[in-house]
Amino acid sequence: MSVQKRRSWAEPFKIKMVEPLKMTTRKERELALIEAGYNTFLLKSEDVYIDLLTDSGTNAMSENQWAGLMLGDEAYAGSKNYYHLEEAVQKYYGYKYLIPTHQGRGAEHLISKILIKNGDFIPGNMYFTTTRLHQELAGGTFVDVIIDEAHDTTSEHHFKGNIDLQKLEDLIKRVGAEKVSYVSVAATVNMAGGQPISMKNLKQVRELTHRYGIKIIFDMTRAIENSYFIKVREEGYQNGTIAEILLEMCSYTDGATMSAKKDLLVNIGGFLALNDFEIFEEARNLVVVYEGLHTYGGLAGRDMEAMARGLEEAVQFDHIRARIGQVEYVGNKLLDNNIPIVKPIGGHAIFIDAKRFFPHIPQIEFPAQALASEIYLDSGIRTMERGIVSAGRNKDTGDHYYPKLELVRITFPRRVYTQAHCDITVETILEVFDHREKIKGLKMIYEPKYLRFFQARFERL
Ligand code: PLI
């Protein structure tokens, strides 16, 4: 019998510059948590050991991107870096027109203001916090039309980001196509656990919306990660490059909002990309009110250069395999130890199911928020709540949303942490799991009106 040889992959880079990490004592972390109101967003970053709060703007840039910063053309108007970025967006995403914004929500703000009328509906594959808020502030109502499997943390469906075509068509028939501003399609779906949408499903959504004359606006913040999942999971795409798959995905949509702080390997930036000249013209006009001139949109020239260069790197297979491979490495170790996490393992993060981790804590006592606090307390690792606090309140009834998913997100910045950091993260979660029965829930003592998860404060029960 021949023995199968193991062939590993490794990160396609080596480390050139380091940033020291500070370790704290448990006593110091206890004080820091109280000061932060048990909200990991309110911790000082210098009190954090391994920062797995988010993959947003926390990426390590390459030497080529840093070199690009020195080529920043900081002209108020017509910066050459804008034209470089425009060329890169046309090449890799395929849209005709580009409007830079300071980050993703800047683009969401513009497109919501342009396309949503008071009383409209915006169906989508699960909400994202800032996206839904901008849709609501523009007078719309978001309707979740993701497949049911996305709300089940144990379902191993390979494309839990898919849209349920029946739910979508039922909504269109119920409210009328003229009341649907557009379909909001995200790839990969953050709140579902970093789960991808399949090419087949996206194509079907395109066919359906064409029949009713409805647009698709793509949240392509993590579409490169989605392309990787299509390549490795969807029949017919094994031989396609990431760049080809990405281009095909975008071709089924009419425009896109982008938070470049994720896929594009930068620390700040975003954009709106469009094919329709009239919408572009309106957005180009509005951006000067809210962001900056249409050739910089709130960014420095050097930021746009870093984005253009980051995009070239982000579509390389070796990069994306190592990026998602790191997340899978941690996820598989947690699964081996029976930690309840969302399956399959997501693209940018591992999501712990706090309802199953803490069956003794009711949702109104914020189990995911309590778990994120406890993880920090154990070792200084910072994670994020993605459950009832993030879901916020129903704008009509004022009640909490009570989402089915009550999760803690362990999010990996791109190209930042090593395998040893990953191992320490796993050890921490196992440690907290071992004494989970002793951990109590929280009480919310301060709640801001918008996007409360960023600034809410809690006390231990
Ligand atoms: O944080 P922004 O404004 O650059 O982007 C907003 C945004 C839009 N869509 C999606 C899918 C996101 O994940 C997103 C931001 N996500 C954050 C900040 C996160 O921690 O996941």
mmCIF file of N, CA and C in Angstrom, residues 78-193:
data_model
loop_
_atom_site.group_PDB
_atom_site.id
_atom_site.type_symbol
_atom_site.label_atom_id
_atom_site.label_comp_id
_atom_site.label_asym_id
_atom_site.label_seq_id
_atom_site.Cartn_x
_atom_site.Cartn_y
_atom_site.Cartn_z
ATOM 1 N N GLY A 78 -8.711 65.043 -10.045
ATOM 2 C CA GLY A 78 -8.105 64.275 -11.132
ATOM 3 C C GLY A 78 -6.820 63.551 -10.778
ATOM 4 N N SER A 79 -6.691 63.105 -9.534
ATOM 5 C CA SER A 79 -5.489 62.372 -9.106
ATOM 6 C C SER A 79 -5.228 61.163 -10.016
ATOM 7 N N LYS A 80 -3.960 60.942 -10.342
ATOM 8 C CA LYS A 80 -3.653 59.795 -11.218
ATOM 9 C C LYS A 80 -3.998 58.468 -10.528
ATOM 10 N N ASN A 81 -3.994 58.474 -9.205
ATOM 11 C CA ASN A 81 -4.330 57.240 -8.487
ATOM 12 C C ASN A 81 -5.802 56.871 -8.670
ATOM 13 N N TYR A 82 -6.655 57.886 -8.853
ATOM 14 C CA TYR A 82 -8.073 57.612 -9.143
ATOM 15 C C TYR A 82 -8.170 56.839 -10.459
ATOM 16 N N TYR A 83 -7.423 57.290 -11.467
ATOM 17 C CA TYR A 83 -7.510 56.633 -12.783
ATOM 18 C C TYR A 83 -6.921 55.223 -12.743
ATOM 19 N N HIS A 84 -5.902 55.042 -11.902
ATOM 20 C CA HIS A 84 -5.345 53.696 -11.746
ATOM 21 C C HIS A 84 -6.382 52.765 -11.101
ATOM 22 N N LEU A 85 -7.045 53.291 -10.060
ATOM 23 C CA LEU A 85 -8.062 52.481 -9.386
ATOM 24 C C LEU A 85 -9.231 52.195 -10.324
ATOM 25 N N GLU A 86 -9.636 53.186 -11.088
ATOM 26 C CA GLU A 86 -10.742 53.011 -12.036
ATOM 27 C C GLU A 86 -10.417 51.872 -13.024
ATOM 28 N N GLU A 87 -9.177 51.888 -13.502
ATOM 29 C CA GLU A 87 -8.739 50.850 -14.444
ATOM 30 C C GLU A 87 -8.776 49.464 -13.775
ATOM 31 N N ALA A 88 -8.314 49.392 -12.529
ATOM 32 C CA ALA A 88 -8.294 48.101 -11.824
ATOM 33 C C ALA A 88 -9.713 47.601 -11.562
ATOM 34 N N VAL A 89 -10.628 48.509 -11.195
ATOM 35 C CA VAL A 89 -12.018 48.114 -10.929
ATOM 36 C C VAL A 89 -12.675 47.642 -12.223
ATOM 37 N N GLN A 90 -12.406 48.324 -13.327
ATOM 38 C CA GLN A 90 -12.977 47.900 -14.618
ATOM 39 C C GLN A 90 -12.434 46.526 -15.016
ATOM 40 N N LYS A 91 -11.144 46.328 -14.774
ATOM 41 C CA LYS A 91 -10.516 45.064 -15.176
ATOM 42 C C LYS A 91 -11.010 43.873 -14.336
ATOM 43 N N TYR A 92 -11.046 44.034 -13.010
ATOM 44 C CA TYR A 92 -11.343 42.884 -12.158
ATOM 45 C C TYR A 92 -12.813 42.728 -11.795
ATOM 46 N N TYR A 93 -13.553 43.868 -11.702
ATOM 47 C CA TYR A 93 -14.975 43.751 -11.353
ATOM 48 C C TYR A 93 -15.875 43.968 -12.571
ATOM 49 N N GLY A 94 -15.334 44.649 -13.562
ATOM 50 C CA GLY A 94 -16.091 44.788 -14.809
ATOM 51 C C GLY A 94 -17.091 45.929 -14.879
ATOM 52 N N TYR A 95 -17.229 46.715 -13.820
ATOM 53 C CA TYR A 95 -18.175 47.838 -13.882
ATOM 54 C C TYR A 95 -17.548 49.000 -14.650
ATOM 55 N N LYS A 96 -18.419 49.831 -15.256
ATOM 56 C CA LYS A 96 -17.908 50.919 -16.089
ATOM 57 C C LYS A 96 -17.474 52.136 -15.281
ATOM 58 N N TYR A 97 -18.258 52.467 -14.249
ATOM 59 C CA TYR A 97 -18.041 53.751 -13.567
ATOM 60 C C TYR A 97 -17.661 53.551 -12.103
ATOM 61 N N LEU A 98 -16.781 54.409 -11.634
ATOM 62 C CA LEU A 98 -16.265 54.293 -10.263
ATOM 63 C C LEU A 98 -16.443 55.599 -9.494
ATOM 64 N N ILE A 99 -16.959 55.478 -8.268
ATOM 65 C CA ILE A 99 -17.027 56.624 -7.366
ATOM 66 C C ILE A 99 -16.384 56.225 -6.049
ATOM 67 N N PRO A 100 -15.218 56.763 -5.741
ATOM 68 C CA PRO A 100 -14.598 56.391 -4.473
ATOM 69 C C PRO A 100 -15.369 56.983 -3.284
ATOM 70 N N THR A 101 -15.347 56.270 -2.170
ATOM 71 C CA THR A 101 -15.968 56.768 -0.931
ATOM 72 C C THR A 101 -15.010 56.460 0.217
ATOM 73 N N HIS A 102 -15.237 57.112 1.366
ATOM 74 C CA HIS A 102 -14.252 56.925 2.444
ATOM 75 C C HIS A 102 -14.213 55.475 2.923
ATOM 76 N N GLN A 103 -15.367 54.795 2.919
ATOM 77 C CA GLN A 103 -15.410 53.349 3.178
ATOM 78 C C GLN A 103 -16.735 52.819 2.674
ATOM 79 N N GLY A 104 -17.057 51.568 2.975
ATOM 80 C CA GLY A 104 -18.240 50.939 2.381
ATOM 81 C C GLY A 104 -19.533 51.678 2.652
ATOM 82 N N ARG A 105 -19.734 52.122 3.889
ATOM 83 C CA ARG A 105 -21.019 52.737 4.230
ATOM 84 C C ARG A 105 -21.239 54.055 3.501
ATOM 85 N N GLY A 106 -20.171 54.683 3.063
ATOM 86 C CA GLY A 106 -20.298 55.898 2.250
ATOM 87 C C GLY A 106 -20.983 55.564 0.929
ATOM 88 N N ALA A 107 -20.603 54.444 0.338
ATOM 89 C CA ALA A 107 -21.214 53.989 -0.918
ATOM 90 C C ALA A 107 -22.658 53.553 -0.672
ATOM 91 N N GLU A 108 -22.901 52.900 0.481
ATOM 92 C CA GLU A 108 -24.269 52.456 0.813
ATOM 93 C C GLU A 108 -25.187 53.662 0.972
ATOM 94 N N HIS A 109 -24.661 54.694 1.578
ATOM 95 C CA HIS A 109 -25.428 55.922 1.774
ATOM 96 C C HIS A 109 -25.856 56.497 0.422
ATOM 97 N N LEU A 110 -24.908 56.610 -0.494
ATOM 98 C CA LEU A 110 -25.201 57.215 -1.807
ATOM 99 C C LEU A 110 -26.229 56.391 -2.578
ATOM 100 N N ILE A 111 -26.019 55.093 -2.674
ATOM 101 C CA ILE A 111 -26.914 54.276 -3.508
ATOM 102 C C ILE A 111 -28.307 54.210 -2.875
ATOM 103 N N SER A 112 -28.371 54.199 -1.533
ATOM 104 C CA SER A 112 -29.681 54.159 -0.861
ATOM 105 C C SER A 112 -30.450 55.440 -1.153
ATOM 106 N N LYS A 113 -29.762 56.567 -1.074
ATOM 107 C CA LYS A 113 -30.413 57.857 -1.327
ATOM 108 C C LYS A 113 -30.923 57.942 -2.762
ATOM 109 N N ILE A 114 -30.178 57.336 -3.689
ATOM 110 C CA ILE A 114 -30.547 57.456 -5.113
ATOM 111 C C ILE A 114 -31.674 56.490 -5.493
ATOM 112 N N LEU A 115 -31.592 55.257 -5.018
ATOM 113 C CA LEU A 115 -32.529 54.249 -5.543
ATOM 114 C C LEU A 115 -33.753 53.966 -4.671
ATOM 115 N N ILE A 116 -33.703 54.369 -3.388
ATOM 116 C CA ILE A 116 -34.820 53.980 -2.500
ATOM 117 C C ILE A 116 -35.803 55.143 -2.318
ATOM 118 N N LYS A 117 -37.077 54.831 -2.525
ATOM 119 C CA LYS A 117 -38.129 55.818 -2.279
ATOM 120 C C LYS A 117 -38.842 55.437 -0.979
ATOM 121 N N ASN A 118 -39.432 56.419 -0.335
ATOM 122 C CA ASN A 118 -40.151 56.165 0.900
ATOM 123 C C ASN A 118 -41.200 55.070 0.678
ATOM 124 N N GLY A 119 -41.198 54.061 1.548
ATOM 125 C CA GLY A 119 -42.189 52.985 1.425
ATOM 126 C C GLY A 119 -41.735 51.819 0.557
ATOM 127 N N ASP A 120 -40.519 51.897 0.016
ATOM 128 C CA ASP A 120 -39.981 50.807 -0.815
ATOM 129 C C ASP A 120 -39.538 49.604 0.035
ATOM 130 N N PHE A 121 -39.294 48.497 -0.650
ATOM 131 C CA PHE A 121 -38.755 47.294 -0.002
ATOM 132 C C PHE A 121 -37.437 46.918 -0.659
ATOM 133 N N ILE A 122 -36.507 46.412 0.153
ATOM 134 C CA ILE A 122 -35.213 45.975 -0.376
ATOM 135 C C ILE A 122 -34.964 44.558 0.122
ATOM 136 N N PRO A 123 -35.254 43.560 -0.735
ATOM 137 C CA PRO A 123 -34.954 42.186 -0.326
ATOM 138 C C PRO A 123 -33.454 41.913 -0.408
ATOM 139 N N GLY A 124 -32.976 41.018 0.440
ATOM 140 C CA GLY A 124 -31.551 40.709 0.404
ATOM 141 C C GLY A 124 -31.221 39.423 1.123
ATOM 142 N N ASN A 125 -29.989 38.911 0.898
ATOM 143 C CA ASN A 125 -29.568 37.672 1.559
ATOM 144 C C ASN A 125 -28.964 38.000 2.928
ATOM 145 N N MET A 126 -29.844 38.222 3.873
ATOM 146 C CA MET A 126 -29.581 38.580 5.266
ATOM 147 C C MET A 126 -29.070 40.010 5.345
ATOM 148 N N TYR A 127 -29.419 40.658 6.442
ATOM 149 C CA TYR A 127 -29.063 42.068 6.572
ATOM 150 C C TYR A 127 -27.588 42.230 6.909
ATOM 151 N N PHE A 128 -27.001 43.375 6.573
ATOM 152 C CA PHE A 128 -25.779 43.795 7.249
ATOM 153 C C PHE A 128 -26.094 45.117 7.956
ATOM 154 N N THR A 129 -25.475 45.318 9.100
ATOM 155 C CA THR A 129 -25.840 46.428 9.999
ATOM 156 C C THR A 129 -25.898 47.789 9.294
ATOM 157 N N THR A 130 -24.786 48.210 8.698
ATOM 158 C CA THR A 130 -24.748 49.555 8.103
ATOM 159 C C THR A 130 -25.596 49.608 6.835
ATOM 160 N N THR A 131 -25.601 48.526 6.067
ATOM 161 C CA THR A 131 -26.369 48.484 4.815
ATOM 162 C C THR A 131 -27.851 48.680 5.111
ATOM 163 N N ARG A 132 -28.365 47.894 6.054
ATOM 164 C CA ARG A 132 -29.797 47.988 6.376
ATOM 165 C C ARG A 132 -30.134 49.366 6.950
ATOM 166 N N LEU A 133 -29.259 49.898 7.790
ATOM 167 C CA LEU A 133 -29.561 51.204 8.379
ATOM 168 C C LEU A 133 -29.679 52.269 7.292
ATOM 169 N N HIS A 134 -28.773 52.272 6.319
ATOM 170 C CA HIS A 134 -28.876 53.266 5.237
ATOM 171 C C HIS A 134 -30.141 53.056 4.414
ATOM 172 N N GLN A 135 -30.534 51.791 4.236
ATOM 173 C CA GLN A 135 -31.775 51.517 3.493
ATOM 174 C C GLN A 135 -32.970 52.055 4.280
ATOM 175 N N GLU A 136 -32.935 51.878 5.599
ATOM 176 C CA GLU A 136 -34.050 52.364 6.432
ATOM 177 C C GLU A 136 -34.070 53.884 6.493
ATOM 178 N N LEU A 137 -32.898 54.494 6.634
ATOM 179 C CA LEU A 137 -32.842 55.959 6.720
ATOM 180 C C LEU A 137 -33.346 56.602 5.422
ATOM 181 N N ALA A 138 -33.246 55.847 4.309
ATOM 182 C CA ALA A 138 -33.745 56.371 3.026
ATOM 183 C C ALA A 138 -35.248 56.106 2.875
ATOM 184 N N GLY A 139 -35.871 55.479 3.880
ATOM 185 C CA GLY A 139 -37.321 55.259 3.840
ATOM 186 C C GLY A 139 -37.725 53.860 3.414
ATOM 187 N N GLY A 140 -36.765 52.962 3.273
ATOM 188 C CA GLY A 140 -37.059 51.601 2.817
ATOM 189 C C GLY A 140 -37.186 50.609 3.965
ATOM 190 N N THR A 141 -37.649 49.403 3.618
ATOM 191 C CA THR A 141 -37.727 48.310 4.585
ATOM 192 C C THR A 141 -36.962 47.134 4.007
ATOM 193 N N PHE A 142 -35.993 46.638 4.758
ATOM 194 C CA PHE A 142 -35.221 45.476 4.316
ATOM 195 C C PHE A 142 -36.027 44.208 4.569
ATOM 196 N N VAL A 143 -36.012 43.272 3.623
ATOM 197 C CA VAL A 143 -36.693 41.986 3.810
ATOM 198 C C VAL A 143 -35.682 40.866 3.557
ATOM 199 N N ASP A 144 -35.525 40.013 4.568
ATOM 200 C CA ASP A 144 -34.555 38.914 4.456
ATOM 201 C C ASP A 144 -35.123 37.790 3.592
ATOM 202 N N VAL A 145 -34.474 37.496 2.470
ATOM 203 C CA VAL A 145 -34.949 36.406 1.592
ATOM 204 C C VAL A 145 -33.864 35.346 1.406
ATOM 205 N N ILE A 146 -32.997 35.218 2.410
ATOM 206 C CA ILE A 146 -31.945 34.195 2.337
ATOM 207 C C ILE A 146 -32.597 32.822 2.564
ATOM 208 N N ILE A 147 -31.938 31.752 2.113
ATOM 209 C CA ILE A 147 -32.491 30.405 2.330
ATOM 210 C C ILE A 147 -32.534 30.091 3.832
ATOM 211 N N ASP A 148 -33.486 29.247 4.232
ATOM 212 C CA ASP A 148 -33.668 28.935 5.658
ATOM 213 C C ASP A 148 -32.403 28.352 6.289
ATOM 214 N N GLU A 149 -31.652 27.590 5.505
ATOM 215 C CA GLU A 149 -30.443 26.938 6.040
ATOM 216 C C GLU A 149 -29.470 27.951 6.648
ATOM 217 N N ALA A 150 -29.503 29.188 6.160
ATOM 218 C CA ALA A 150 -28.569 30.200 6.655
ATOM 219 C C ALA A 150 -28.801 30.523 8.126
ATOM 220 N N HIS A 151 -30.033 30.283 8.587
ATOM 221 C CA HIS A 151 -30.360 30.588 9.987
ATOM 222 C C HIS A 151 -30.118 29.387 10.900
ATOM 223 N N ASP A 152 -29.616 28.298 10.320
ATOM 224 C CA ASP A 152 -29.393 27.079 11.102
ATOM 225 C C ASP A 152 -27.882 26.854 11.183
ATOM 226 N N THR A 153 -27.319 27.009 12.380
ATOM 227 C CA THR A 153 -25.856 26.947 12.509
ATOM 228 C C THR A 153 -25.308 25.549 12.230
ATOM 229 N N THR A 154 -26.184 24.532 12.239
ATOM 230 C CA THR A 154 -25.679 23.170 12.042
ATOM 231 C C THR A 154 -25.798 22.702 10.588
ATOM 232 N N SER A 155 -26.530 23.436 9.763
ATOM 233 C CA SER A 155 -26.687 23.019 8.369
ATOM 234 C C SER A 155 -25.352 23.155 7.637
ATOM 235 N N GLU A 156 -24.989 22.115 6.884
ATOM 236 C CA GLU A 156 -23.701 22.152 6.189
ATOM 237 C C GLU A 156 -23.857 22.496 4.710
ATOM 238 N N HIS A 157 -24.955 23.125 4.367
ATOM 239 C CA HIS A 157 -25.199 23.593 3.000
ATOM 240 C C HIS A 157 -23.961 24.368 2.522
ATOM 241 N N HIS A 158 -23.500 24.070 1.307
ATOM 242 C CA HIS A 158 -22.268 24.692 0.824
ATOM 243 C C HIS A 158 -22.407 26.144 0.432
ATOM 244 N N PHE A 159 -23.647 26.567 0.184
ATOM 245 C CA PHE A 159 -23.871 27.967 -0.223
ATOM 246 C C PHE A 159 -25.005 28.563 0.603
ATOM 247 N N LYS A 160 -24.710 28.764 1.882
ATOM 248 C CA LYS A 160 -25.732 29.275 2.793
ATOM 249 C C LYS A 160 -26.043 30.753 2.548
ATOM 250 N N GLY A 161 -25.306 31.365 1.631
ATOM 251 C CA GLY A 161 -25.596 32.752 1.277
ATOM 252 C C GLY A 161 -26.624 32.853 0.162
ATOM 253 N N ASN A 162 -27.135 31.712 -0.317
ATOM 254 C CA ASN A 162 -28.078 31.731 -1.444
ATOM 255 C C ASN A 162 -29.390 32.423 -1.101
ATOM 256 N N ILE A 163 -29.989 32.990 -2.131
ATOM 257 C CA ILE A 163 -31.311 33.606 -1.988
ATOM 258 C C ILE A 163 -32.377 32.566 -2.272
ATOM 259 N N ASP A 164 -33.427 32.573 -1.469
ATOM 260 C CA ASP A 164 -34.569 31.703 -1.691
ATOM 261 C C ASP A 164 -35.438 32.377 -2.762
ATOM 262 N N LEU A 165 -35.412 31.795 -3.956
ATOM 263 C CA LEU A 165 -36.084 32.442 -5.096
ATOM 264 C C LEU A 165 -37.591 32.569 -4.877
ATOM 265 N N GLN A 166 -38.151 31.597 -4.170
ATOM 266 C CA GLN A 166 -39.589 31.645 -3.883
ATOM 267 C C GLN A 166 -39.909 32.823 -2.967
ATOM 268 N N LYS A 167 -39.095 32.978 -1.907
ATOM 269 C CA LYS A 167 -39.323 34.106 -0.982
ATOM 270 C C LYS A 167 -39.207 35.420 -1.730
ATOM 271 N N LEU A 168 -38.233 35.495 -2.635
ATOM 272 C CA LEU A 168 -38.014 36.744 -3.381
ATOM 273 C C LEU A 168 -39.198 37.025 -4.297
ATOM 274 N N GLU A 169 -39.633 36.000 -5.016
ATOM 275 C CA GLU A 169 -40.733 36.232 -5.956
ATOM 276 C C GLU A 169 -42.042 36.519 -5.209
ATOM 277 N N ASP A 170 -42.240 35.846 -4.073
ATOM 278 C CA ASP A 170 -43.454 36.110 -3.277
ATOM 279 C C ASP A 170 -43.491 37.576 -2.859
ATOM 280 N N LEU A 171 -42.349 38.098 -2.437
ATOM 281 C CA LEU A 171 -42.307 39.509 -2.009
ATOM 282 C C LEU A 171 -42.638 40.438 -3.181
ATOM 283 N N ILE A 172 -42.010 40.151 -4.328
ATOM 284 C CA ILE A 172 -42.234 41.009 -5.504
ATOM 285 C C ILE A 172 -43.723 41.005 -5.870
ATOM 286 N N LYS A 173 -44.345 39.820 -5.811
ATOM 287 C CA LYS A 173 -45.777 39.721 -6.166
ATOM 288 C C LYS A 173 -46.641 40.436 -5.119
ATOM 289 N N ARG A 174 -46.236 40.335 -3.855
ATOM 290 C CA ARG A 174 -47.040 40.913 -2.777
ATOM 291 C C ARG A 174 -47.020 42.446 -2.815
ATOM 292 N N VAL A 175 -45.819 43.027 -2.998
ATOM 293 C CA VAL A 175 -45.733 44.502 -2.900
ATOM 294 C C VAL A 175 -45.720 45.184 -4.270
ATOM 295 N N GLY A 176 -45.456 44.409 -5.317
ATOM 296 C CA GLY A 176 -45.376 44.984 -6.667
ATOM 297 C C GLY A 176 -43.942 45.363 -7.001
ATOM 298 N N ALA A 177 -43.523 45.055 -8.238
ATOM 299 C CA ALA A 177 -42.124 45.264 -8.630
ATOM 300 C C ALA A 177 -41.704 46.725 -8.499
ATOM 301 N N GLU A 178 -42.648 47.642 -8.683
ATOM 302 C CA GLU A 178 -42.283 49.072 -8.631
ATOM 303 C C GLU A 178 -41.923 49.507 -7.215
ATOM 304 N N LYS A 179 -42.296 48.688 -6.219
ATOM 305 C CA LYS A 179 -41.991 49.019 -4.820
ATOM 306 C C LYS A 179 -40.685 48.372 -4.349
ATOM 307 N N VAL A 180 -40.043 47.620 -5.237
ATOM 308 C CA VAL A 180 -38.771 46.980 -4.862
ATOM 309 C C VAL A 180 -37.640 47.816 -5.462
ATOM 310 N N SER A 181 -36.894 48.506 -4.603
ATOM 311 C CA SER A 181 -35.846 49.413 -5.099
ATOM 312 C C SER A 181 -34.798 48.647 -5.884
ATOM 313 N N TYR A 182 -34.364 47.541 -5.291
ATOM 314 C CA TYR A 182 -33.361 46.662 -5.903
ATOM 315 C C TYR A 182 -33.205 45.451 -4.992
ATOM 316 N N VAL A 183 -32.542 44.424 -5.485
ATOM 317 C CA VAL A 183 -32.220 43.294 -4.617
ATOM 318 C C VAL A 183 -30.792 43.505 -4.129
ATOM 319 N N SER A 184 -30.625 43.387 -2.821
ATOM 320 C CA SER A 184 -29.341 43.633 -2.167
ATOM 321 C C SER A 184 -28.650 42.276 -1.967
ATOM 322 N N VAL A 185 -27.681 41.991 -2.813
ATOM 323 C CA VAL A 185 -27.023 40.674 -2.764
ATOM 324 C C VAL A 185 -25.615 40.821 -2.189
ATOM 325 N N ALA A 186 -25.345 40.093 -1.122
ATOM 326 C CA ALA A 186 -24.010 40.158 -0.517
ATOM 327 C C ALA A 186 -23.224 38.892 -0.778
ATOM 328 N N ALA A 187 -21.906 39.069 -0.908
ATOM 329 C CA ALA A 187 -21.004 37.918 -1.063
ATOM 330 C C ALA A 187 -19.727 38.260 -0.281
ATOM 331 N N THR A 188 -19.273 37.384 0.524
ATOM 332 C CA THR A 188 -19.977 36.340 1.259
ATOM 333 C C THR A 188 -20.863 36.985 2.319
ATOM 334 N N VAL A 189 -21.824 36.232 2.865
ATOM 335 C CA VAL A 189 -22.767 36.852 3.795
ATOM 336 C C VAL A 189 -22.178 36.872 5.208
ATOM 337 N N ASN A 190 -21.849 38.065 5.630
ATOM 338 C CA ASN A 190 -21.166 38.281 6.903
ATOM 339 C C ASN A 190 -21.975 37.733 8.082
ATOM 340 N N MET A 191 -23.221 38.199 8.219
ATOM 341 C CA MET A 191 -24.002 37.870 9.414
ATOM 342 C C MET A 191 -24.437 36.396 9.449
ATOM 343 N N ALA A 192 -24.354 35.721 8.300
ATOM 344 C CA ALA A 192 -24.711 34.292 8.272
ATOM 345 C C ALA A 192 -23.504 33.430 8.639
ATOM 346 N N GLY A 193 -22.343 34.064 8.817
ATOM 347 C CA GLY A 193 -21.153 33.299 9.177
ATOM 348 C C GLY A 193 -20.117 33.290 8.068
#
